[in-house]
Coordinates of C-alpha atoms and ligand atoms in Angstrom, one line a residue:
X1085 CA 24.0 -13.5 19.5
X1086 CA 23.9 -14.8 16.0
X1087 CA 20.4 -15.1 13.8
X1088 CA 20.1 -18.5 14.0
X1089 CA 20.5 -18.7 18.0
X1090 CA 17.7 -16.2 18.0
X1091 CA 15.7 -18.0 15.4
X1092 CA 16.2 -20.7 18.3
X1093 CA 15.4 -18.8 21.2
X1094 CA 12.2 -17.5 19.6
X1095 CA 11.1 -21.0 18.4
X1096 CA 11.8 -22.0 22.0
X1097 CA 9.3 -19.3 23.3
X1098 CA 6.4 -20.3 21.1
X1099 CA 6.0 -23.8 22.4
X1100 CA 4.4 -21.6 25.9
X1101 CA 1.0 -20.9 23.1
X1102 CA 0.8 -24.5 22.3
X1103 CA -2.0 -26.4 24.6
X1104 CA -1.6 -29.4 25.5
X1105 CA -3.5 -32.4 23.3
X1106 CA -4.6 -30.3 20.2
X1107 CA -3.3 -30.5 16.4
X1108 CA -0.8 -27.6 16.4
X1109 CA -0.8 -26.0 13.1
X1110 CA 3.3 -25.5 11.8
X1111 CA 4.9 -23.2 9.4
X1112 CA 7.6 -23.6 6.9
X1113 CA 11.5 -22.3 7.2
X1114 CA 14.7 -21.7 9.5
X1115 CA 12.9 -20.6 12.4
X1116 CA 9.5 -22.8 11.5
X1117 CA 12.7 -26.0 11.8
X1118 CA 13.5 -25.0 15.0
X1119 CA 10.1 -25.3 16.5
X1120 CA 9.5 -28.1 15.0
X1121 CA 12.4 -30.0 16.8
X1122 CA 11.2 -28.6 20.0
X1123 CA 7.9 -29.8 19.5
X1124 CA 9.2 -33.2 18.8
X1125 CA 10.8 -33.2 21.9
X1126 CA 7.3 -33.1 23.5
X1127 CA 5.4 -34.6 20.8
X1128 CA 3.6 -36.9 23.3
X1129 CA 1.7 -34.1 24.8
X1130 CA 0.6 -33.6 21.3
X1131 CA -2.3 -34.8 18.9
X1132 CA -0.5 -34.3 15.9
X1133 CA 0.2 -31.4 13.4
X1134 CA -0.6 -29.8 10.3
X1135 CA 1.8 -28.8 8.4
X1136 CA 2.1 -25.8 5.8
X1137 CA 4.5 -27.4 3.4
X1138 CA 6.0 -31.0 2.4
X1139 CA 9.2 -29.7 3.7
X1140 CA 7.8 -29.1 6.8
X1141 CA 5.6 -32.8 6.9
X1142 CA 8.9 -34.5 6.6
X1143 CA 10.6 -32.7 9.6
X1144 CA 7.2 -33.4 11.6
X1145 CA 7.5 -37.1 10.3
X1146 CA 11.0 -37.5 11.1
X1147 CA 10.6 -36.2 15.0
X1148 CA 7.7 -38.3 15.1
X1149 CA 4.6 -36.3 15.4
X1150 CA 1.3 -37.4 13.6
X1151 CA 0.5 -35.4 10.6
X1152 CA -2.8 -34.4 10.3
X1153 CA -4.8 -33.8 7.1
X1154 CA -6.7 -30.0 7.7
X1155 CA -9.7 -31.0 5.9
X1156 CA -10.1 -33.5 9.1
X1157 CA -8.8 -31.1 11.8
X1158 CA -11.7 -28.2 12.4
X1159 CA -10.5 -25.2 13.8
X1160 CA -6.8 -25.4 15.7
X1161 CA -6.1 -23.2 18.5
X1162 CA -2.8 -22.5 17.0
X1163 CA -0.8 -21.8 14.2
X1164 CA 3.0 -21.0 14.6
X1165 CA 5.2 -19.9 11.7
X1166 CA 7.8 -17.5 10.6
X1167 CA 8.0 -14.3 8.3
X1168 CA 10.3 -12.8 6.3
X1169 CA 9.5 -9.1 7.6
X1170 CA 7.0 -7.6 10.0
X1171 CA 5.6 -4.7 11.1
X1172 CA 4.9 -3.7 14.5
X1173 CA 1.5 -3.6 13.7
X1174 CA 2.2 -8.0 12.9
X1175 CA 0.9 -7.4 9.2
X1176 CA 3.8 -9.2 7.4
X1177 CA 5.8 -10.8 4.1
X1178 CA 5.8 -14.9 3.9
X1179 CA 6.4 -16.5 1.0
X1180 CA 10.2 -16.5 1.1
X1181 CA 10.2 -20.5 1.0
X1182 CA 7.6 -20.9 -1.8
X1183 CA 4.9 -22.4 1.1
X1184 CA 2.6 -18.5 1.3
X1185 CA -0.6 -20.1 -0.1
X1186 CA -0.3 -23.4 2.4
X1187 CA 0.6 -21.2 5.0
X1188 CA -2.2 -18.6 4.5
X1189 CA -4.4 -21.5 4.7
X1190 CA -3.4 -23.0 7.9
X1191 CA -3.0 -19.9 9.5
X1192 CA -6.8 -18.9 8.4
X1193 CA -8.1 -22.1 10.0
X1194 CA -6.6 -20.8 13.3
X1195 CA -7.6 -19.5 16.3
X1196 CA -4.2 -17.3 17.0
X1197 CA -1.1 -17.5 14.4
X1198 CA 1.8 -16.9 16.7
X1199 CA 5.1 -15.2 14.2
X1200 CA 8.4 -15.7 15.3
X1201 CA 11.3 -14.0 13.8
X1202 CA 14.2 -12.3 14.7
X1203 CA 15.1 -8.7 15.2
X1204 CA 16.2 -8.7 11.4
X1205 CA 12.7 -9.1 10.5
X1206 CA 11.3 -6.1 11.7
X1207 CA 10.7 -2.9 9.5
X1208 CA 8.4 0.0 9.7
X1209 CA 7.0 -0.4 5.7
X1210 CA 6.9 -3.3 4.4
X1211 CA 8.0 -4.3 0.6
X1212 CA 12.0 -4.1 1.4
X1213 CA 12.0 -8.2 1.3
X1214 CA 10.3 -9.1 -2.8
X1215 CA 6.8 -9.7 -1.8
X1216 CA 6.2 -13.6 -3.7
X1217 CA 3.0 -14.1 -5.5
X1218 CA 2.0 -18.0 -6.5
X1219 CA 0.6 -17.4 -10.6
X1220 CA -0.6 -20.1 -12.2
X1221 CA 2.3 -20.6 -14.9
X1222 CA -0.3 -20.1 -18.0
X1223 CA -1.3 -16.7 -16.6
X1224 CA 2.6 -15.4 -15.1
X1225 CA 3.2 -12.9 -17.5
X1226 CA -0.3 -11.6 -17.3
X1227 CA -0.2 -11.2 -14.1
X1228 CA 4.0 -10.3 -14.1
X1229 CA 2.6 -7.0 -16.6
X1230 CA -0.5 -6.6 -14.2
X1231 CA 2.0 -6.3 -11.1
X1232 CA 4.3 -3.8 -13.7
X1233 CA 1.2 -1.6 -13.4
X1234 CA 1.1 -1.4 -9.3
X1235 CA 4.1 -0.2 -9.7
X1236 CA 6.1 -3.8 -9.3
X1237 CA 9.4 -5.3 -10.5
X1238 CA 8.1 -9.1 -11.0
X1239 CA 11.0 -11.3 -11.1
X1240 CA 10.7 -15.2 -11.9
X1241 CA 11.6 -17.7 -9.3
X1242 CA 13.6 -19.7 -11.3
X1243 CA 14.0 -23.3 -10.7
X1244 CA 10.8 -23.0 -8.3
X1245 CA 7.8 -25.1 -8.6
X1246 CA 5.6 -24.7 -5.7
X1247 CA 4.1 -27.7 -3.9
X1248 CA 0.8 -26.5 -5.1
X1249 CA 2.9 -27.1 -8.8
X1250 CA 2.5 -23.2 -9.3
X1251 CA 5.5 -20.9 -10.1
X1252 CA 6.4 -17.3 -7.8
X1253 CA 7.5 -14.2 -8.9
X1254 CA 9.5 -12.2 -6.3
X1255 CA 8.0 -8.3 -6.8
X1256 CA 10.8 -5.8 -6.0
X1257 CA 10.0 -2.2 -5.1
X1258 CA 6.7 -2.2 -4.1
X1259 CA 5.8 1.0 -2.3
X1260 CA 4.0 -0.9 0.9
X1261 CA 2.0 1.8 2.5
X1262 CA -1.6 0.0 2.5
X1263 CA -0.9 -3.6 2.7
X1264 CA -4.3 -5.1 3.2
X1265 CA -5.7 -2.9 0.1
X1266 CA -2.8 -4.0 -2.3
X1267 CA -3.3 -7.8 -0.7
X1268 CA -6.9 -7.5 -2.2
X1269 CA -5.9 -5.6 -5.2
X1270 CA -3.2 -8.4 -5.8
X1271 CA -5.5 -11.5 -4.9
X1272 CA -7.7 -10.1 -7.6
X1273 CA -5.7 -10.4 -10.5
X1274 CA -7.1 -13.3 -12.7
X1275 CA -4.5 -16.3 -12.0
X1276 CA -2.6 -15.2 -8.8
X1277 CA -3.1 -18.4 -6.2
X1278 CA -2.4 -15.7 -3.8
X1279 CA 0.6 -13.0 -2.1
X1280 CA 2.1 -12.9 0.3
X1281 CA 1.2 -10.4 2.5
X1282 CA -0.3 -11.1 5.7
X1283 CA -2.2 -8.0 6.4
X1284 CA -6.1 -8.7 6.2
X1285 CA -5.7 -11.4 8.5
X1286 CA -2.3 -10.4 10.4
X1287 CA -0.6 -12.6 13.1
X1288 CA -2.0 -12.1 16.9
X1289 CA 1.0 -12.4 18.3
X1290 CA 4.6 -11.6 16.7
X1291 CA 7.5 -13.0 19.2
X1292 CA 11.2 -11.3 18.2
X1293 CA 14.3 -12.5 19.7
X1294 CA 17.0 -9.9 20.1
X1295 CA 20.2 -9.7 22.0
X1296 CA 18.3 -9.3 25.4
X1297 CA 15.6 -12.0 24.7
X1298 CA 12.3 -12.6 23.2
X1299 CA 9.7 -9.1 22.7
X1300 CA 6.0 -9.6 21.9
X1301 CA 4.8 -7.0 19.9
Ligands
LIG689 C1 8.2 -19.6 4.0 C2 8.1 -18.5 4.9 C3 9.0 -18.3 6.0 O1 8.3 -18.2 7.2 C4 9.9 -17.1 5.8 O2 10.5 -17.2 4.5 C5 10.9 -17.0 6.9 O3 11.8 -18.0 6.8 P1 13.0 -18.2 7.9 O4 12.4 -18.6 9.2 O5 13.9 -19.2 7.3 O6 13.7 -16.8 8.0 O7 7.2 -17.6 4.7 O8 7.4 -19.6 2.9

């Protein structure tokens, strides 16, 4: 089975956490694409959505399901989104579309953020996929020799504006073996937006679609 059939497979299987009537919260990316067209498909048993990115508010608009400002949602029961790796233990690395900051907000006004990936995804350490950071382009190479000093290779995004209008460095060869500490230790450093680890608040449920179906870990 090829990634993307997985990626659709795994999308597929998601739709099962998503009650009926609410405001379903929706990541950004491939696999994030995929369950947005199935949710379209049964948009009328929806509320409406908020979405992570702009990317992703155009796909909901296009299938025609209400978008949903989160400042008037409260609390939704669900958020569903992809990751670019994961551990067993569901702490993970977003950010590989530019949307981490949007996407660690939605998923922190959520009840249960529900991560699907495929098999590709899954590692025991994390920090083999560049973990992005959003800086605030007056402070990136502050923070690009701060993230030198953890033992980072900061490389530039280029060509990247995020849709907060921030800029990403990509941090090769981080040594992963604490996530939620360096999360902190990251988010501390004067101009980071944020990282994108997903360790202090980790997703509840990681689906993975392999050749012989979908695994919850
Ligand atoms: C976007 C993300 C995505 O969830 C991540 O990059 C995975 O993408 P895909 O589903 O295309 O493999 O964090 O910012």
């Amino acid at each position: 089975m090829n990634q993307d059939e997985k990626k659709r497979r795994v999308a597929l299987a998601a739709l099962e956490f998503v009650p009926d009537d609410c405001i379903v919260g929706v990541g950004t990316g491939s696999t994030a694409n995929f369950f947005i067209d199935a949710l379209g498909e049964r948009r009328h048993r929806l509320r409406g959505a908020v979405a992570s990115s702009e990317a992703s508010a155009a796909r909901l608009r296009a299938v025609g399901i209400p978008l949903i400002d989160l400042n008037d949602a409260g609390e939704l029961p669900v958020y569903v989104d992809g990751a670019d790796e994961t551990t067993r233990e569901r702490c993970l690395i977003k950010g590989g579309g530019g949307a981490l900051t949007r996407e660690k907000i939605v998923a922190a006004a959520s009840k249960v953020f529900v991560c699907v990936v495929d098999d590709t995804k899954l590692v025991a350490q994390l920090g083999r996929f560049p973990l992005p950071v959003e800086v605030i382009p007056l402070a990136r190479a502050q923070v690009a020799r701060a993230l030198e000093a953890l033992g980072g290779r900061p490389v530039l995004r280029e060509g990247f504006i995020t849709d907060n209008g921030n800029q990403i460095l990509d941090v090769h060869g981080l040594s992963i073996e604490a996530p939620a500490t360096l999360e902190t230790a990251i988010n501390q450093l004067t101009g980071v937006v944020t990282n994108g680890l997903f360790a202090r608040r980790p997703a509840d449920i990681v689906l993975m679609a392999g050749d012989s179906g979908v695994e919850r870990l």
